[in-house]
Amino acid sequence: MKLYVKFDINTLCRKVLDQQLKEHGLRYRLLSFGEVELYESLNQDQHRIFQNKLADYGIEVIENQKIALVQKIKAAIVQLVFSDEIIPVKASVYLSEKLDHSYGYLSNLFSEIACTSIENFIILQKIEYTKELIVRGKQNLTEIARKLNYSSVAHLSSQFKNTTGLTPSQFQKIMSKRRRLESAANHKIS
């Protein structure tokens, strides 16, 4: 049996941070995504232990503010793309308003630190979400294209093929075949 889950990375990270900060007896305040204000300083040993504990959950303490801002850009993009509701503004406007910086600054910083453009990162996230929606099988490509603010199914299909090497239809057939094979294997086991 397969179980498909949807999770909110922001909520998950906040809960892990909250739990770890309390376990270490630290007085703190959770600020915006990826920011914690500690009310007292940590010595080197405490800092190292805390970093290692967070690393067990895939959370990294970032010392550089530019890297932290790039992480916020990525989180905002994931939130934008994976949102259940259609956000009716351009990504550039959304990011500028959400992060309180000009899009030009965000774009240059992102390219410098992440070695790719914001636009390319958005495309990659849209394709990942498209794959997820295809696997779920509840929406057709027209609905998926509309949900992800593509001008047409052809535009979505073109970006999907450029990114994955497959058309959405080919991907759909592969996933259907995989499900049938898994189902057949599960029936043989039972």
XYZ file of N, CA, C and O in Angstrom:
760
model
N 0.841 -1.175 0.000
C 0.000 0.000 0.000
C 0.887 1.239 0.000
O 1.882 1.302 0.704
N 0.523 2.198 -0.799
C 1.239 3.463 -0.834
C 0.423 4.511 -0.118
O -0.804 4.495 -0.159
N 1.107 5.399 0.513
C 0.459 6.512 1.185
C 1.093 7.787 0.651
O 2.309 7.949 0.722
N 0.306 8.653 0.056
C 0.804 9.917 -0.462
C 0.556 10.986 0.579
O -0.547 11.092 1.113
N 1.590 11.737 0.897
C 1.454 12.780 1.903
C 1.881 14.120 1.336
O 2.691 14.193 0.417
N 1.320 15.148 1.886
C 1.718 16.505 1.548
C 2.183 17.122 2.851
O 1.562 16.935 3.893
N 3.305 17.816 2.807
C 3.781 18.422 4.031
C 4.208 19.857 3.778
O 4.556 20.234 2.683
N 4.137 20.626 4.849
C 4.532 22.020 4.817
C 5.907 22.106 5.456
O 6.042 21.967 6.671
N 6.924 22.309 4.644
C 8.301 22.316 5.124
C 8.515 23.402 6.172
O 9.266 23.220 7.119
N 7.838 24.517 6.019
C 7.971 25.614 6.973
C 7.498 25.176 8.363
O 8.196 25.352 9.357
N 6.322 24.582 8.429
C 5.778 24.122 9.708
C 6.665 23.033 10.300
O 6.954 23.040 11.505
N 7.100 22.114 9.471
C 7.949 21.025 9.924
C 9.250 21.556 10.534
O 9.641 21.164 11.640
N 9.903 22.470 9.829
C 11.159 23.038 10.334
C 10.944 23.819 11.629
O 11.752 23.735 12.551
N 9.868 24.578 11.690
C 9.580 25.348 12.913
C 9.385 24.415 14.109
O 9.872 24.689 15.204
N 8.696 23.284 13.899
C 8.467 22.346 15.002
C 9.781 21.708 15.455
O 10.020 21.562 16.649
N 10.625 21.326 14.498
C 11.920 20.730 14.844
C 12.775 21.749 15.589
O 13.379 21.442 16.622
N 12.838 22.982 15.061
C 13.608 24.032 15.732
C 13.097 24.266 17.151
O 13.885 24.335 18.096
N 11.802 24.399 17.280
C 11.188 24.637 18.582
C 11.564 23.522 19.561
O 11.990 23.770 20.685
N 11.432 22.295 19.101
C 11.748 21.138 19.942
C 13.224 21.148 20.354
O 13.548 20.968 21.528
N 14.129 21.369 19.425
C 15.556 21.332 19.718
C 15.989 22.498 20.611
O 16.815 22.332 21.510
N 15.430 23.670 20.363
C 15.768 24.824 21.200
C 15.330 24.583 22.648
O 16.067 24.882 23.587
N 14.138 24.005 22.820
C 13.649 23.699 24.174
C 14.507 22.625 24.835
O 14.831 22.721 26.019
N 14.874 21.583 24.066
C 15.707 20.510 24.622
C 17.049 21.032 25.114
O 17.611 20.494 26.063
N 17.566 22.046 24.440
C 18.860 22.618 24.828
C 18.709 23.725 25.869
O 19.682 24.379 26.231
N 17.483 23.938 26.349
C 17.245 24.917 27.398
C 17.527 26.352 26.966
O 17.903 27.178 27.797
N 17.342 26.629 25.695
C 17.636 27.970 25.180
C 16.386 28.836 25.202
O 15.296 28.377 24.872
N 16.571 30.077 25.595
C 15.480 31.046 25.510
C 15.590 31.690 24.137
O 16.673 32.115 23.728
N 14.466 31.751 23.434
C 14.507 32.156 22.036
C 13.168 32.716 21.590
O 12.173 32.636 22.300
N 13.202 33.232 20.372
C 11.976 33.670 19.702
C 12.124 33.294 18.234
O 13.135 33.614 17.600
N 11.147 32.553 17.701
C 11.148 32.215 16.280
C 10.650 33.428 15.507
O 9.557 33.935 15.779
N 11.447 33.885 14.559
C 11.075 35.036 13.752
C 10.486 34.532 12.445
O 9.790 33.531 12.432
N 10.787 35.170 11.354
C 10.299 34.691 10.061
C 11.019 33.404 9.695
O 11.943 32.973 10.387
N 10.613 32.797 8.590
C 11.168 31.512 8.168
C 12.691 31.556 8.174
O 13.315 32.410 7.573
N 13.300 30.628 8.885
C 14.746 30.504 8.879
C 15.474 31.447 9.825
O 16.692 31.542 9.769
N 14.754 32.123 10.707
C 15.403 33.048 11.635
C 14.959 32.765 13.058
O 13.769 32.638 13.336
N 15.950 32.678 13.935
C 15.700 32.478 15.353
C 16.524 33.517 16.103
O 17.702 33.700 15.832
N 15.887 34.177 17.047
C 16.603 35.120 17.899
C 16.836 34.433 19.237
O 15.885 34.036 19.919
N 18.117 34.256 19.602
C 18.467 33.681 20.902
C 18.648 34.823 21.890
O 19.253 35.844 21.563
N 18.140 34.634 23.102
C 18.246 35.684 24.119
C 19.563 35.620 24.881
O 19.862 36.504 25.671
N 20.342 34.571 24.665
C 21.669 34.486 25.269
C 22.622 33.872 24.255
O 22.192 33.189 23.323
N 23.894 34.123 24.431
C 24.906 33.607 23.501
C 25.239 32.155 23.841
O 25.123 31.725 24.993
N 25.661 31.437 22.827
C 26.106 30.059 23.018
C 27.630 30.047 23.015
O 28.257 30.752 22.224
N 28.230 29.207 23.880
C 29.673 29.043 23.771
C 29.958 28.107 22.597
O 29.023 27.536 22.005
N 31.208 27.931 22.231
C 31.554 27.132 21.043
C 31.053 25.698 21.144
O 30.557 25.146 20.169
N 31.186 25.092 22.306
C 30.725 23.702 22.468
C 29.211 23.598 22.314
O 28.713 22.708 21.630
N 28.476 24.517 22.955
C 27.019 24.519 22.832
C 26.601 24.725 21.368
O 25.694 24.056 20.873
N 27.276 25.646 20.707
C 26.969 25.952 19.299
C 27.194 24.722 18.428
O 26.354 24.364 17.601
N 28.329 24.050 18.622
C 28.665 22.860 17.829
C 27.658 21.738 18.077
O 27.162 21.111 17.148
N 27.322 21.497 19.353
C 26.363 20.437 19.702
C 24.995 20.735 19.085
O 24.352 19.861 18.499
N 24.567 21.995 19.206
C 23.269 22.391 18.655
C 23.253 22.236 17.131
O 22.298 21.705 16.560
N 24.340 22.674 16.470
C 24.440 22.520 15.013
C 24.357 21.057 14.606
O 23.659 20.708 13.655
N 25.077 20.192 15.316
C 25.074 18.765 14.994
C 23.695 18.153 15.185
O 23.257 17.313 14.396
N 23.001 18.575 16.234
C 21.652 18.057 16.495
C 20.696 18.460 15.366
O 19.910 17.641 14.890
N 20.784 19.723 14.922
C 19.938 20.175 13.818
C 20.304 19.467 12.512
O 19.436 19.181 11.691
N 21.591 19.195 12.333
C 22.051 18.523 11.108
C 21.408 17.140 10.968
O 21.175 16.670 9.845
N 21.090 16.490 12.093
C 20.401 15.197 12.044
C 19.064 15.304 11.314
O 18.560 14.328 10.770
N 18.466 16.503 11.310
C 17.180 16.746 10.654
C 17.349 17.428 9.302
O 16.373 17.840 8.688
N 18.592 17.575 8.848
C 18.835 18.244 7.569
C 18.727 19.757 7.663
O 18.551 20.429 6.658
N 18.839 20.298 8.863
C 18.773 21.743 9.068
C 20.185 22.239 9.347
O 20.886 21.700 10.207
N 20.591 23.249 8.626
C 21.941 23.794 8.751
C 21.874 25.204 9.323
O 21.051 26.016 8.909
N 22.735 25.474 10.293
C 22.852 26.831 10.827
C 23.727 27.610 9.855
O 24.838 27.205 9.538
N 23.208 28.718 9.378
C 23.903 29.519 8.370
C 24.508 30.740 9.041
O 23.828 31.475 9.747
N 25.781 30.953 8.792
C 26.480 32.079 9.406
C 26.410 33.324 8.526
O 26.569 34.433 8.993
N 26.177 33.144 7.239
C 26.248 34.232 6.273
C 24.832 34.730 5.946
O 23.969 33.943 5.547
N 24.590 36.036 6.073
C 23.252 36.594 5.832
C 22.819 36.452 4.373
O 21.639 36.281 4.087
N 23.776 36.513 3.445
C 23.419 36.372 2.026
C 22.912 34.961 1.753
O 21.917 34.783 1.051
N 23.577 33.975 2.315
C 23.136 32.586 2.129
C 21.760 32.392 2.776
O 20.894 31.720 2.220
N 21.561 33.024 3.923
C 20.263 32.930 4.600
C 19.165 33.534 3.733
O 18.066 32.973 3.644
N 19.448 34.659 3.074
C 18.446 35.284 2.215
C 18.137 34.399 1.009
O 16.979 34.276 0.601
N 19.152 33.746 0.457
C 18.911 32.820 -0.667
C 18.019 31.670 -0.208
O 17.118 31.250 -0.940
N 18.213 31.176 1.008
C 17.348 30.118 1.540
C 15.913 30.618 1.663
O 14.964 29.901 1.387
N 15.751 31.877 2.074
C 14.412 32.457 2.167
C 13.780 32.586 0.782
O 12.577 32.369 0.621
N 14.590 32.948 -0.211
C 14.083 33.041 -1.590
C 13.583 31.666 -2.027
O 12.477 31.533 -2.557
N 14.385 30.637 -1.797
C 13.991 29.274 -2.181
C 12.706 28.850 -1.470
O 11.807 28.284 -2.095
N 12.627 29.134 -0.177
C 11.429 28.764 0.591
C 10.199 29.505 0.066
O 9.116 28.918 -0.054
N 10.360 30.783 -0.272
C 9.235 31.568 -0.799
C 8.793 31.024 -2.154
O 7.597 30.966 -2.449
N 9.749 30.616 -2.979
C 9.418 30.048 -4.292
C 8.663 28.733 -4.121
O 7.643 28.501 -4.775
N 9.140 27.877 -3.238
C 8.459 26.600 -2.988
C 7.047 26.862 -2.484
O 6.084 26.238 -2.940
N 6.905 27.825 -1.588
C 5.583 28.178 -1.062
C 4.686 28.696 -2.187
O 3.517 28.335 -2.269
N 5.240 29.522 -3.067
C 4.485 30.076 -4.194
C 4.030 28.973 -5.148
O 2.860 28.874 -5.493
N 4.957 28.121 -5.551
C 4.660 27.088 -6.550
C 3.729 26.019 -5.993
O 2.779 25.619 -6.650
N 3.971 25.563 -4.776
C 3.212 24.446 -4.213
C 1.938 24.889 -3.498
O 1.255 24.076 -2.889
N 1.606 26.166 -3.575
C 0.406 26.686 -2.922
C -0.848 26.061 -3.535
O -0.916 25.827 -4.738
N -1.837 25.803 -2.703
C -3.099 25.257 -3.189
C -3.906 26.296 -3.951
O -4.757 25.960 -4.757
N -3.653 27.550 -3.668
C -4.388 28.610 -4.357
C -3.498 29.271 -5.411
O -2.281 29.312 -5.271
N -4.113 29.784 -6.445
C -3.375 30.484 -7.485
C -3.061 31.888 -6.981
O -3.956 32.618 -6.561
N -1.785 32.225 -6.997
C -1.365 33.553 -6.552
C -1.277 34.424 -7.802
O -0.465 34.162 -8.691
N -2.126 35.462 -7.883
C -2.314 36.192 -9.139
C -1.261 37.259 -9.467
O -1.522 38.142 -10.243
N -0.072 37.179 -8.869
C 0.974 38.148 -9.193
C 2.181 37.420 -9.773
O 2.355 36.222 -9.556
N 3.006 38.173 -10.476
C 4.231 37.587 -11.018
C 5.152 37.192 -9.872
O 5.126 37.804 -8.800
N 5.981 36.204 -10.118
C 6.915 35.727 -9.098
C 7.825 36.855 -8.624
O 8.132 36.951 -7.430
N 8.241 37.720 -9.528
C 9.137 38.817 -9.155
C 8.465 39.747 -8.144
O 9.078 40.161 -7.156
N 7.207 40.056 -8.356
C 6.458 40.922 -7.440
C 6.262 40.204 -6.103
O 6.458 40.777 -5.026
N 5.885 38.938 -6.172
C 5.661 38.134 -4.969
C 6.921 38.103 -4.102
O 6.865 38.353 -2.893
N 8.063 37.812 -4.717
C 9.316 37.712 -3.960
C 9.729 39.061 -3.381
O 10.161 39.147 -2.236
N 9.610 40.115 -4.177
C 9.977 41.453 -3.704
C 9.148 41.855 -2.496
O 9.688 42.379 -1.508
N 7.845 41.630 -2.577
C 6.968 42.002 -1.472
C 7.197 41.124 -0.245
O 7.246 41.605 0.878
N 7.358 39.835 -0.455
C 7.509 38.896 0.659
C 8.838 39.100 1.390
O 8.900 38.988 2.609
N 9.897 39.422 0.633
C 11.227 39.501 1.234
C 11.720 40.931 1.433
O 12.837 41.145 1.908
N 10.915 41.884 1.024
C 11.208 43.302 1.248
C 12.559 43.743 0.657
O 13.339 44.440 1.306
N 12.820 43.287 -0.564
C 14.002 43.698 -1.329
C 13.578 43.860 -2.779
O 12.596 43.249 -3.215
N 14.341 44.625 -3.534
C 14.033 44.752 -4.964
C 14.306 43.417 -5.646
O 15.192 42.656 -5.227
N 13.547 43.152 -6.696
C 13.737 41.883 -7.404
C 15.132 41.826 -8.032
O 15.750 40.766 -8.061
N 15.628 42.957 -8.506
C 16.972 42.991 -9.090
C 18.023 42.519 -8.101
O 18.900 41.712 -8.436
N 17.941 43.003 -6.869
C 18.886 42.591 -5.823
C 18.736 41.101 -5.540
O 19.727 40.360 -5.472
N 17.491 40.640 -5.358
C 17.250 39.226 -5.065
C 17.765 38.333 -6.187
O 18.395 37.300 -5.945
N 17.507 38.745 -7.415
C 17.914 37.962 -8.583
C 19.435 37.854 -8.682
O 19.982 36.769 -8.907
N 20.120 38.980 -8.516
C 21.586 38.971 -8.581
C 22.190 38.139 -7.463
O 23.117 37.352 -7.687
N 21.678 38.321 -6.253
C 22.180 37.568 -5.105
C 21.953 36.066 -5.302
O 22.853 35.252 -5.075
N 20.757 35.702 -5.744
C 20.417 34.291 -5.954
C 21.365 33.669 -6.972
O 21.906 32.585 -6.747
N 21.585 34.355 -8.092
C 22.483 33.835 -9.137
C 23.903 33.666 -8.607
O 24.577 32.681 -8.909
N 24.346 34.639 -7.806
C 25.709 34.597 -7.246
C 25.887 33.421 -6.290
O 26.868 32.686 -6.362
N 24.921 33.215 -5.399
C 25.052 32.184 -4.360
C 24.626 30.799 -4.857
O 25.288 29.802 -4.589
N 23.526 30.723 -5.587
C 22.969 29.427 -5.997
C 23.501 28.936 -7.340
O 23.246 27.799 -7.731
N 24.210 29.788 -8.069
C 24.775 29.438 -9.380
C 23.699 29.055 -10.401
O 23.931 28.215 -11.281
N 22.528 29.597 -10.240
C 21.446 29.456 -11.213
C 20.535 30.666 -11.023
O 20.663 31.386 -10.043
N 19.637 30.853 -11.952
C 18.736 32.005 -11.849
C 17.492 31.643 -11.051
O 17.129 30.466 -10.915
N 16.835 32.684 -10.539
C 15.553 32.481 -9.859
C 14.571 31.840 -10.828
O 13.842 30.915 -10.464
N 14.567 32.314 -12.062
C 13.634 31.789 -13.058
C 13.834 30.289 -13.262
O 12.866 29.529 -13.337
N 15.095 29.858 -13.341
C 15.372 28.438 -13.530
C 14.934 27.635 -12.306
O 14.370 26.546 -12.435
N 15.161 28.174 -11.118
C 14.738 27.483 -9.895
C 13.218 27.350 -9.863
O 12.682 26.305 -9.466
N 12.521 28.398 -10.295
C 11.051 28.347 -10.343
C 10.597 27.263 -11.312
O 9.698 26.475 -11.004
N 11.219 27.205 -12.480
C 10.871 26.177 -13.474
C 11.070 24.785 -12.878
O 10.205 23.916 -12.999
N 12.209 24.565 -12.209
C 12.477 23.253 -11.607
C 11.416 22.884 -10.568
O 10.962 21.737 -10.513
N 11.008 23.866 -9.764
C 9.972 23.595 -8.765
C 8.623 23.303 -9.428
O 7.889 22.415 -8.997
N 8.306 24.046 -10.485
C 7.047 23.805 -11.202
C 7.028 22.405 -11.815
O 6.005 21.719 -11.786
N 8.159 21.986 -12.350
C 8.223 20.652 -12.959
C 8.091 19.577 -11.880
O 7.399 18.573 -12.072
N 8.730 19.784 -10.727
C 8.580 18.822 -9.622
C 7.124 18.716 -9.190
O 6.618 17.626 -8.957
N 6.452 19.858 -9.092
C 5.046 19.849 -8.691
C 4.189 19.214 -9.782
O 3.252 18.473 -9.480
N 4.527 19.474 -11.037
C 3.801 18.847 -12.150
C 3.911 17.332 -12.054
O 2.909 16.617 -12.197
N 5.114 16.832 -11.782
C 5.304 15.383 -11.645
C 4.442 14.843 -10.502
O 3.796 13.806 -10.648
N 4.437 15.569 -9.396
C 3.625 15.150 -8.247
C 2.140 15.111 -8.607
O 1.433 14.150 -8.275
N 1.671 16.130 -9.313
C 0.257 16.186 -9.702
C -0.084 15.100 -10.723
O -1.173 14.524 -10.677
N 0.836 14.799 -11.631
C 0.610 13.725 -12.603
C 0.499 12.389 -11.870
O -0.386 11.582 -12.161
N 1.387 12.166 -10.903
C 1.367 10.905 -10.145
C 0.045 10.759 -9.386
O -0.538 9.683 -9.345
N -0.427 11.855 -8.806
C -1.710 11.806 -8.090
C -2.852 11.463 -9.035
O -3.820 10.820 -8.641
N -2.766 11.948 -10.285
C -3.740 11.614 -11.315
C -5.111 12.241 -11.171
O -6.058 11.775 -11.791
N -5.237 13.292 -10.396
C -6.553 13.897 -10.186
C -6.823 15.077 -11.111
O -7.946 15.542 -11.194
N -5.778 15.575 -11.793
C -5.945 16.717 -12.689
C -5.330 16.393 -14.042
O -4.322 15.696 -14.122
N -5.949 16.924 -15.094
C -5.359 16.742 -16.411
C -4.323 17.849 -16.652
O -4.179 18.772 -15.849
N -3.609 17.767 -17.761
C -2.537 18.730 -18.036
C -3.042 20.161 -18.183
O -2.352 21.101 -17.797
N -4.240 20.328 -18.705
C -4.803 21.676 -18.838
C -5.004 22.287 -17.454
O -4.651 23.454 -17.221
N -5.541 21.507 -16.524
C -5.751 21.992 -15.159
C -4.424 22.263 -14.451
O -4.283 23.258 -13.732
N -3.455 21.391 -14.671
C -2.135 21.580 -14.062
C -1.478 22.844 -14.614
O -0.922 23.643 -13.855
N -1.551 23.044 -15.930
C -0.957 24.236 -16.557
C -1.590 25.503 -15.985
O -0.889 26.471 -15.667
N -2.896 25.494 -15.847
C -3.600 26.658 -15.296
C -3.186 26.896 -13.844
O -2.906 28.014 -13.444
N -3.126 25.829 -13.063
C -2.764 25.922 -11.646
C -1.367 26.524 -11.468
O -1.126 27.281 -10.541
N -0.457 26.209 -12.371
C 0.931 26.666 -12.255
C 1.216 27.920 -13.087
O 2.369 28.268 -13.320
N 0.148 28.593 -13.525
C 0.254 29.862 -14.264
C 1.015 29.758 -15.583
O 1.708 30.692 -15.979
N 0.877 28.640 -16.267
C 1.441 28.528 -17.613
C 0.455 29.122 -18.602
O -0.761 29.016 -18.414
N 0.977 29.714 -19.651
C 0.109 30.326 -20.655
C -0.637 29.268 -21.462
O -1.705 29.538 -22.002
N -0.058 28.062 -21.537
C -0.694 26.986 -22.301
C -0.113 25.635 -21.873
O 0.945 25.574 -21.244
N -0.801 24.571 -22.261
C -0.296 23.220 -22.020
C 0.991 23.009 -22.814
O 1.930 22.363 -22.335
N 1.063 23.604 -24.008
C 2.261 23.467 -24.844
C 3.484 24.047 -24.127
O 4.577 23.471 -24.175
N 3.308 25.189 -23.465
C 4.411 25.812 -22.730
C 4.861 24.910 -21.582
O 6.061 24.681 -21.380
N 3.905 24.381 -20.812
C 4.223 23.450 -19.737
C 4.941 22.223 -20.300
O 5.984 21.809 -19.778
N 4.410 21.647 -21.365
C 4.995 20.444 -21.959
C 6.418 20.691 -22.437
O 7.299 19.849 -22.253
N 6.647 21.851 -23.022
C 7.979 22.209 -23.518
C 8.979 22.301 -22.364
O 10.081 21.738 -22.431
N 8.601 22.989 -21.291
C 9.503 23.101 -20.137
C 9.699 21.741 -19.466
O 10.796 21.414 -19.021
N 8.650 20.945 -19.406
C 8.741 19.614 -18.806
C 9.743 18.762 -19.585
O 10.617 18.129 -18.998
N 9.628 18.770 -20.905
C 10.536 17.980 -21.749
C 11.963 18.497 -21.654
O 12.914 17.706 -21.568
N 12.143 19.816 -21.660
C 13.492 20.388 -21.547
C 14.144 20.031 -20.220
O 15.357 19.862 -20.147
N 13.349 19.906 -19.169
C 13.883 19.634 -17.839
C 14.086 18.146 -17.587
O 15.109 17.744 -17.032
N 13.121 17.318 -17.996
C 13.170 15.883 -17.665
C 13.622 14.995 -18.823
O 13.996 13.853 -18.603
N 13.523 15.521 -20.048
C 13.822 14.696 -21.216
C 12.619 13.897 -21.692
O 12.706 13.160 -22.674
N 11.505 14.036 -20.987
C 10.276 13.325 -21.336
C 9.144 14.328 -21.506
O 9.151 15.383 -20.878
N 8.155 13.970 -22.314
C 6.942 14.781 -22.357
C 6.108 14.401 -21.130
O 6.295 13.308 -20.564
N 5.189 15.247 -20.716
C 4.321 14.861 -19.595
C 3.571 13.553 -19.866
O 3.402 12.738 -18.960
N 3.143 13.339 -21.105
C 2.429 12.102 -21.455
C 3.326 10.882 -21.292
O 2.880 9.841 -20.786
N 4.595 10.996 -21.719
C 5.531 9.881 -21.549
C 5.746 9.598 -20.057
O 5.759 8.438 -19.640
N 5.908 10.660 -19.281
C 6.082 10.508 -17.836
C 4.864 9.814 -17.215
O 5.001 8.907 -16.389
N 3.665 10.235 -17.656
C 2.418 9.660 -17.154
C 2.357 8.158 -17.460
O 1.985 7.355 -16.595
N 2.749 7.772 -18.676
C 2.734 6.351 -19.059
C 3.720 5.552 -18.225
O 3.410 4.436 -17.783
N 4.905 6.103 -17.994
C 5.913 5.417 -17.185
C 5.398 5.211 -15.765
O 5.541 4.133 -15.187
N 4.785 6.242 -15.195
C 4.271 6.133 -13.832
C 3.109 5.129 -13.757
O 3.008 4.381 -12.790
N 2.259 5.113 -14.771
C 1.154 4.140 -14.803
C 1.700 2.721 -14.872
O 1.220 1.823 -14.169
N 2.716 2.518 -15.703
C 3.326 1.193 -15.835
C 3.971 0.780 -14.508
O 3.829 -0.365 -14.079
N 4.651 1.725 -13.841
C 5.286 1.438 -12.556
C 4.237 1.033 -11.521
O 4.426 0.081 -10.772
N 3.094 1.759 -11.490
C 2.029 1.424 -10.544
C 1.486 0.017 -10.806
O 1.218 -0.739 -9.873
N 1.299 -0.308 -12.107
C 0.794 -1.651 -12.442
C 1.782 -2.726 -11.996
O 1.386 -3.757 -11.446
N 3.075 -2.497 -12.228
C 4.091 -3.474 -11.842
C 4.159 -3.626 -10.301
O 4.253 -4.736 -9.806
N 4.074 -2.495 -9.595
C 4.077 -2.554 -8.131
C 2.844 -3.268 -7.606
O 2.902 -4.056 -6.672
N 1.703 -2.984 -8.242
C 0.450 -3.629 -7.831
C 0.533 -5.146 -8.060
O 0.142 -5.934 -7.211
N 1.078 -5.532 -9.221
C 1.218 -6.958 -9.534
C 2.177 -7.623 -8.553
O 1.923 -8.732 -8.084
N 3.264 -6.937 -8.216
C 4.230 -7.484 -7.264
C 3.607 -7.629 -5.880
O 3.839 -8.625 -5.187
N 2.792 -6.659 -5.484
C 2.123 -6.727 -4.175
C 1.120 -7.870 -4.117
O 0.942 -8.506 -3.090
N 0.431 -8.139 -5.264
C -0.533 -9.244 -5.302
C 0.179 -10.590 -5.207
O -0.339 -11.532 -4.611
N 1.367 -10.683 -5.803
C 2.137 -11.936 -5.738
C 2.595 -12.211 -4.320
O 2.649 -13.354 -3.891
N 2.921 -11.130 -3.578
C 3.390 -11.289 -2.194
C 2.242 -11.733 -1.286
O 2.440 -12.519 -0.379
N 1.010 -11.232 -1.551
C -0.108 -11.565 -0.659
C -0.624 -12.916 -0.863
O -0.536 -13.813 -1.318
